[in-house]
Amino acid sequence: MKISIFGSGYVGLVSGACLAEMGNEVLCVDTDPHKIKLLQQGSIPIYEPGLEALVHKNTQAGRLAFTTDVRAGVEHGLFQFIAVGTPPDEDGCADLQHVVAVARSIGEHITGYRVIVNKSTVPVGTADKVRQAVAEVLSNRGLTIQYDVVSNPEFLKEGAAIDDFMKPDRIIIGADNPRTIELLRDLYAPFNRSHDRVVCMDIRSAELTKYAANAMLATKISFMNELANIAERVGADIEQVRIGIGSDPRIGYHFIYPGCGYGGSCFPKDVQALERTAHQAGYSAQVLQAVEAVNQRQKQVLFDKIITHFQGELRGKTFALWGLAFKPNTDDMRAAPSRTLLEALWSQGAKVRAYDPQAMHEAQRVYGTRADFILCEDQESALTGADALVVLTEWNVFRSPDFGKIKQDLKSPVIFDGRNLYDPEHMRDAGFTYYAIGRAHTI
Ligand SMILES: NC(=O)c1ccc[n+]([C@@H]2O[C@H](COP(=O)([O-])OP(=O)(O)OC[C@H]3O[C@@H](n4cnc5c(N)ncnc54)[C@H](O)[C@@H]3O)[C@@H](O)[C@H]2O)c1
């Protein structure tokens, strides 16, 4: 099948490569000429495990191509996927300008029947807006051309995106006519062989399902962080509590890790956007407000521990920072807890020596070159002369470090662990002052 994908970011590029892998002819369209040039030259602008090989394989086979030519995109695909960003506007609502821009481009260049598939995370009612935007442009052109609009939210996780797309837990199709459902079922059939994962529903429910999923996951994290803060204050260990509650199958072990707050391009903006949607519908979404507020506070927790330990004096201190990405296996630093901590440390006159296995370029892009931010070649060199180590991302390479070397290289043996990677007793025996999240004896 012929597919055009508007937006070649984390979602668009992964979807394009995976759909091409199944034998489809995919044209990825992006308005960022630099990104498209890189892709045409065989470079991948983001880090995602397995993506580079998949993109190369499919471009070489002639099934995957990249362009900035919007008209070519509209002409190419029966399926017109929208996978552009939906960042928050100043009010916290999802900013739909890119989605609507794609819809208008489709309206400008459409010449025959098309299925417009919305993969971006968008508030309830967006499919109607897309339909309307296309209709307006078509009416200006004095044309009547058939098209359908479908909601097909994406659930891939950065860091495991290819696997998630190839073996999805579910494929949500929100549609208002059987013709589009059948077309989408055919398109997704290769991803659906062991059992049927397609869940069909009305468009508004499909749009809401994506927010519901992200809000539920964010709620689990904020809930555990709330419990961690209570545990610290009452002399309990959140890691034991986590194992204790996870064994209940109604709760489960997944996604109940306490830490220094959630980040990334999805949870923060999606929780906010859903809360705004509720507000606009005349409902005060109190759980969502609390999830967001707890997360904002949690992103400050490591800084609070640091400033308390150093008795309010951080000027002239240097911190070794392990992990900049918002989670492992990605280079994405959008809304990452590392950013909150970096900015707080700098505001107090501290310096940072940082290392991340993949996000060094992104950190350089975000913060540029500055004297108080040294990007180090490896995790060991970040330690040199630092007053303490702070762990922010649970990359595997940070899980079992050489503690002897850490002790030797730091000015004082102090570790602030935002991901509870280490055993507090082991750390104490090894002579460290060790701070973690929700572990009373490490306050
Ligand atoms: N990143 C994730 O893990 C993830 C997972 C599921 C859903 N989503 C949702 O998918 C959407 C895209 O997210 P992302 O992380 O891939 O974003 P991204 O910022 O990585 O990529 C978006 C791309 O769209 C391009 N773009 C903007 N306007 C355009 C236009 N008019 N025509 C063509 N291209 C245009 C941008 O240049 C950019 O390359 C968002 O709504 C997001 O919430 C993201």
mmCIF file of N, CA, C and O in Angstrom, residues 24-76:
data_model
loop_
_atom_site.group_PDB
_atom_site.id
_atom_site.type_symbol
_atom_site.label_atom_id
_atom_site.label_comp_id
_atom_site.label_asym_id
_atom_site.label_seq_id
_atom_site.Cartn_x
_atom_site.Cartn_y
_atom_site.Cartn_z
ATOM 1 N N ASN A 24 5.183 -2.000 2.406
ATOM 2 C CA ASN A 24 4.463 -0.825 1.904
ATOM 3 C C ASN A 24 5.442 0.187 1.308
ATOM 4 O O ASN A 24 6.630 0.180 1.613
ATOM 5 N N GLU A 25 4.891 1.064 0.465
ATOM 6 C CA GLU A 25 5.713 2.165 -0.082
ATOM 7 C C GLU A 25 5.423 3.410 0.732
ATOM 8 O O GLU A 25 4.311 3.941 0.684
ATOM 9 N N VAL A 26 6.433 3.865 1.481
ATOM 10 C CA VAL A 26 6.205 4.948 2.438
ATOM 11 C C VAL A 26 6.985 6.189 2.043
ATOM 12 O O VAL A 26 8.186 6.123 1.754
ATOM 13 N N LEU A 27 6.285 7.309 2.039
ATOM 14 C CA LEU A 27 6.952 8.596 1.821
ATOM 15 C C LEU A 27 6.775 9.431 3.088
ATOM 16 O O LEU A 27 5.650 9.723 3.502
ATOM 17 N N CYS A 28 7.906 9.791 3.713
ATOM 18 C CA CYS A 28 7.861 10.599 4.934
ATOM 19 C C CYS A 28 8.066 12.063 4.572
ATOM 20 O O CYS A 28 9.045 12.422 3.896
ATOM 21 N N VAL A 29 7.152 12.899 5.042
ATOM 22 C CA VAL A 29 7.203 14.331 4.722
ATOM 23 C C VAL A 29 7.465 15.090 6.021
ATOM 24 O O VAL A 29 6.827 14.814 7.041
ATOM 25 N N ASP A 30 8.409 16.033 5.953
ATOM 26 C CA ASP A 30 8.627 16.871 7.134
ATOM 27 C C ASP A 30 8.943 18.284 6.649
ATOM 28 O O ASP A 30 9.540 18.471 5.589
ATOM 29 N N THR A 31 8.524 19.268 7.445
ATOM 30 C CA THR A 31 8.761 20.663 7.056
ATOM 31 C C THR A 31 10.165 21.120 7.460
ATOM 32 O O THR A 31 10.564 22.229 7.108
ATOM 33 N N ASP A 32 10.895 20.273 8.192
ATOM 34 C CA ASP A 32 12.244 20.635 8.629
ATOM 35 C C ASP A 32 13.242 20.158 7.574
ATOM 36 O O ASP A 32 13.563 18.971 7.500
ATOM 37 N N PRO A 33 13.749 21.100 6.743
ATOM 38 C CA PRO A 33 14.622 20.677 5.631
ATOM 39 C C PRO A 33 15.916 20.039 6.111
ATOM 40 O O PRO A 33 16.439 19.121 5.464
ATOM 41 N N HIS A 34 16.401 20.469 7.277
ATOM 42 C CA HIS A 34 17.647 19.910 7.804
ATOM 43 C C HIS A 34 17.450 18.415 8.129
ATOM 44 O O HIS A 34 18.274 17.568 7.774
ATOM 45 N N LYS A 35 16.308 18.136 8.791
ATOM 46 C CA LYS A 35 15.995 16.753 9.160
ATOM 47 C C LYS A 35 15.874 15.878 7.911
ATOM 48 O O LYS A 35 16.417 14.771 7.847
ATOM 49 N N ILE A 36 15.166 16.405 6.915
ATOM 50 C CA ILE A 36 14.958 15.615 5.692
ATOM 51 C C ILE A 36 16.279 15.390 4.956
ATOM 52 O O ILE A 36 16.554 14.294 4.454
ATOM 53 N N LYS A 37 17.128 16.420 4.945
ATOM 54 C CA LYS A 37 18.430 16.271 4.280
ATOM 55 C C LYS A 37 19.241 15.157 4.963
ATOM 56 O O LYS A 37 19.810 14.287 4.293
ATOM 57 N N LEU A 38 19.265 15.199 6.289
ATOM 58 C CA LEU A 38 19.989 14.149 7.031
ATOM 59 C C LEU A 38 19.453 12.771 6.676
ATOM 60 O O LEU A 38 20.218 11.847 6.383
ATOM 61 N N LEU A 39 18.122 12.650 6.670
ATOM 62 C CA LEU A 39 17.506 11.348 6.391
ATOM 63 C C LEU A 39 17.820 10.900 4.963
ATOM 64 O O LEU A 39 18.109 9.717 4.722
ATOM 65 N N GLN A 40 17.792 11.852 4.029
ATOM 66 C CA GLN A 40 18.100 11.489 2.642
ATOM 67 C C GLN A 40 19.552 11.042 2.501
ATOM 68 O O GLN A 40 19.881 10.223 1.647
ATOM 69 N N GLN A 41 20.414 11.578 3.384
ATOM 70 C CA GLN A 41 21.833 11.199 3.326
ATOM 71 C C GLN A 41 22.109 9.929 4.127
ATOM 72 O O GLN A 41 23.258 9.504 4.259
ATOM 73 N N GLY A 42 21.078 9.387 4.751
ATOM 74 C CA GLY A 42 21.250 8.133 5.504
ATOM 75 C C GLY A 42 21.550 8.345 6.976
ATOM 76 O O GLY A 42 21.868 7.392 7.686
ATOM 77 N N SER A 43 21.473 9.600 7.473
ATOM 78 C CA SER A 43 21.700 9.830 8.906
ATOM 79 C C SER A 43 20.356 9.858 9.621
ATOM 80 O O SER A 43 19.368 10.358 9.081
ATOM 81 N N ILE A 44 20.360 9.370 10.846
ATOM 82 C CA ILE A 44 19.114 9.322 11.630
ATOM 83 C C ILE A 44 19.188 10.423 12.688
ATOM 84 O O ILE A 44 20.101 10.419 13.512
ATOM 85 N N PRO A 45 18.260 11.371 12.664
ATOM 86 C CA PRO A 45 18.383 12.517 13.574
ATOM 87 C C PRO A 45 18.116 12.211 15.045
ATOM 88 O O PRO A 45 18.405 13.032 15.896
ATOM 89 N N ILE A 46 17.570 11.038 15.357
ATOM 90 C CA ILE A 46 17.286 10.702 16.756
ATOM 91 C C ILE A 46 17.942 9.363 17.074
ATOM 92 O O ILE A 46 18.273 8.604 16.169
ATOM 93 N N TYR A 47 18.093 9.088 18.383
ATOM 94 C CA TYR A 47 18.583 7.763 18.759
ATOM 95 C C TYR A 47 17.399 6.903 19.160
ATOM 96 O O TYR A 47 16.623 7.279 20.042
ATOM 97 N N GLU A 48 17.252 5.786 18.486
ATOM 98 C CA GLU A 48 16.218 4.817 18.850
ATOM 99 C C GLU A 48 16.772 3.449 18.467
ATOM 100 O O GLU A 48 17.127 3.242 17.303
ATOM 101 N N PRO A 49 16.903 2.524 19.430
ATOM 102 C CA PRO A 49 17.540 1.243 19.121
ATOM 103 C C PRO A 49 16.913 0.550 17.906
ATOM 104 O O PRO A 49 15.689 0.414 17.833
ATOM 105 N N GLY A 50 17.756 0.150 16.974
ATOM 106 C CA GLY A 50 17.310 -0.605 15.800
ATOM 107 C C GLY A 50 16.792 0.244 14.656
ATOM 108 O O GLY A 50 16.579 -0.252 13.543
ATOM 109 N N LEU A 51 16.606 1.533 14.889
ATOM 110 C CA LEU A 51 15.957 2.374 13.866
ATOM 111 C C LEU A 51 16.862 2.599 12.657
ATOM 112 O O LEU A 51 16.403 2.531 11.515
ATOM 113 N N GLU A 52 18.133 2.837 12.930
ATOM 114 C CA GLU A 52 19.042 3.167 11.828
ATOM 115 C C GLU A 52 19.078 2.021 10.809
ATOM 116 O O GLU A 52 18.913 2.242 9.605
ATOM 117 N N ALA A 53 19.245 0.806 11.310
ATOM 118 C CA ALA A 53 19.338 -0.351 10.411
ATOM 119 C C ALA A 53 18.036 -0.518 9.621
ATOM 120 O O ALA A 53 18.049 -0.791 8.407
ATOM 121 N N LEU A 54 16.915 -0.320 10.294
ATOM 122 C CA LEU A 54 15.617 -0.506 9.632
ATOM 123 C C LEU A 54 15.400 0.563 8.551
ATOM 124 O O LEU A 54 14.910 0.255 7.455
ATOM 125 N N VAL A 55 15.787 1.788 8.852
ATOM 126 C CA VAL A 55 15.629 2.873 7.870
ATOM 127 C C VAL A 55 16.537 2.605 6.671
ATOM 128 O O VAL A 55 16.101 2.682 5.519
ATOM 129 N N HIS A 56 17.793 2.233 6.938
ATOM 130 C CA HIS A 56 18.719 1.973 5.820
ATOM 131 C C HIS A 56 18.214 0.850 4.927
ATOM 132 O O HIS A 56 18.179 0.970 3.709
ATOM 133 N N LYS A 57 17.797 -0.231 5.575
ATOM 134 C CA LYS A 57 17.339 -1.400 4.816
ATOM 135 C C LYS A 57 16.191 -1.011 3.879
ATOM 136 O O LYS A 57 16.177 -1.365 2.705
ATOM 137 N N ASN A 58 15.258 -0.246 4.395
ATOM 138 C CA ASN A 58 14.060 0.058 3.615
ATOM 139 C C ASN A 58 14.266 1.189 2.613
ATOM 140 O O ASN A 58 13.621 1.195 1.569
ATOM 141 N N THR A 59 15.161 2.119 2.907
ATOM 142 C CA THR A 59 15.458 3.141 1.885
ATOM 143 C C THR A 59 16.205 2.479 0.731
ATOM 144 O O THR A 59 15.910 2.746 -0.436
ATOM 145 N N GLN A 60 17.148 1.579 1.085
ATOM 146 C CA GLN A 60 17.898 0.906 0.016
ATOM 147 C C GLN A 60 16.983 0.027 -0.841
ATOM 148 O O GLN A 60 17.196 -0.108 -2.036
ATOM 149 N N ALA A 61 15.959 -0.530 -0.215
ATOM 150 C CA ALA A 61 15.020 -1.376 -0.978
ATOM 151 C C ALA A 61 14.018 -0.526 -1.766
ATOM 152 O O ALA A 61 13.166 -1.069 -2.485
ATOM 153 N N GLY A 62 14.096 0.785 -1.609
ATOM 154 C CA GLY A 62 13.212 1.676 -2.373
ATOM 155 C C GLY A 62 11.806 1.773 -1.825
ATOM 156 O O GLY A 62 10.893 2.262 -2.500
ATOM 157 N N ARG A 63 11.602 1.296 -0.580
ATOM 158 C CA ARG A 63 10.246 1.363 -0.011
ATOM 159 C C ARG A 63 10.051 2.563 0.908
ATOM 160 O O ARG A 63 8.937 2.825 1.352
ATOM 161 N N LEU A 64 11.145 3.271 1.241
ATOM 162 C CA LEU A 64 11.047 4.372 2.201
ATOM 163 C C LEU A 64 11.810 5.571 1.651
ATOM 164 O O LEU A 64 12.979 5.444 1.274
ATOM 165 N N ALA A 65 11.123 6.719 1.565
ATOM 166 C CA ALA A 65 11.792 7.916 1.037
ATOM 167 C C ALA A 65 11.372 9.123 1.866
ATOM 168 O O ALA A 65 10.389 9.069 2.617
ATOM 169 N N PHE A 66 12.122 10.201 1.727
ATOM 170 C CA PHE A 66 11.911 11.398 2.552
ATOM 171 C C PHE A 66 11.828 12.625 1.674
ATOM 172 O O PHE A 66 12.582 12.753 0.707
ATOM 173 N N THR A 67 10.944 13.528 2.049
ATOM 174 C CA THR A 67 10.795 14.740 1.244
ATOM 175 C C THR A 67 10.253 15.892 2.094
ATOM 176 O O THR A 67 9.638 15.663 3.142
ATOM 177 N N THR A 68 10.497 17.113 1.609
ATOM 178 C CA THR A 68 9.829 18.283 2.195
ATOM 179 C C THR A 68 8.659 18.704 1.299
ATOM 180 O O THR A 68 7.971 19.672 1.592
ATOM 181 N N ASP A 69 8.473 17.984 0.203
ATOM 182 C CA ASP A 69 7.477 18.358 -0.808
ATOM 183 C C ASP A 69 6.086 17.847 -0.375
ATOM 184 O O ASP A 69 5.758 16.675 -0.539
ATOM 185 N N VAL A 70 5.314 18.777 0.160
ATOM 186 C CA VAL A 70 4.000 18.429 0.706
ATOM 187 C C VAL A 70 3.084 17.882 -0.394
ATOM 188 O O VAL A 70 2.361 16.898 -0.200
ATOM 189 N N ARG A 71 3.130 18.525 -1.569
ATOM 190 C CA ARG A 71 2.270 18.079 -2.669
ATOM 191 C C ARG A 71 2.580 16.613 -3.014
ATOM 192 O O ARG A 71 1.658 15.802 -3.172
ATOM 193 N N ALA A 72 3.883 16.301 -3.093
ATOM 194 C CA ALA A 72 4.273 14.915 -3.406
ATOM 195 C C ALA A 72 3.713 13.968 -2.349
ATOM 196 O O ALA A 72 3.251 12.862 -2.660
ATOM 197 N N GLY A 73 3.731 14.413 -1.095
ATOM 198 C CA GLY A 73 3.199 13.590 -0.008
ATOM 199 C C GLY A 73 1.711 13.334 -0.187
ATOM 200 O O GLY A 73 1.241 12.202 -0.031
ATOM 201 N N VAL A 74 0.959 14.379 -0.514
ATOM 202 C CA VAL A 74 -0.499 14.212 -0.648
ATOM 203 C C VAL A 74 -0.811 13.339 -1.867
ATOM 204 O O VAL A 74 -1.723 12.504 -1.832
ATOM 205 N N GLU A 75 -0.017 13.496 -2.919
ATOM 206 C CA GLU A 75 -0.257 12.689 -4.126
ATOM 207 C C GLU A 75 0.084 11.222 -3.887
ATOM 208 O O GLU A 75 -0.579 10.330 -4.408
ATOM 209 N N HIS A 76 1.109 10.965 -3.074
ATOM 210 C CA HIS A 76 1.638 9.589 -2.958
ATOM 211 C C HIS A 76 0.672 8.601 -2.290
ATOM 212 O O HIS A 76 0.351 7.556 -2.859
#
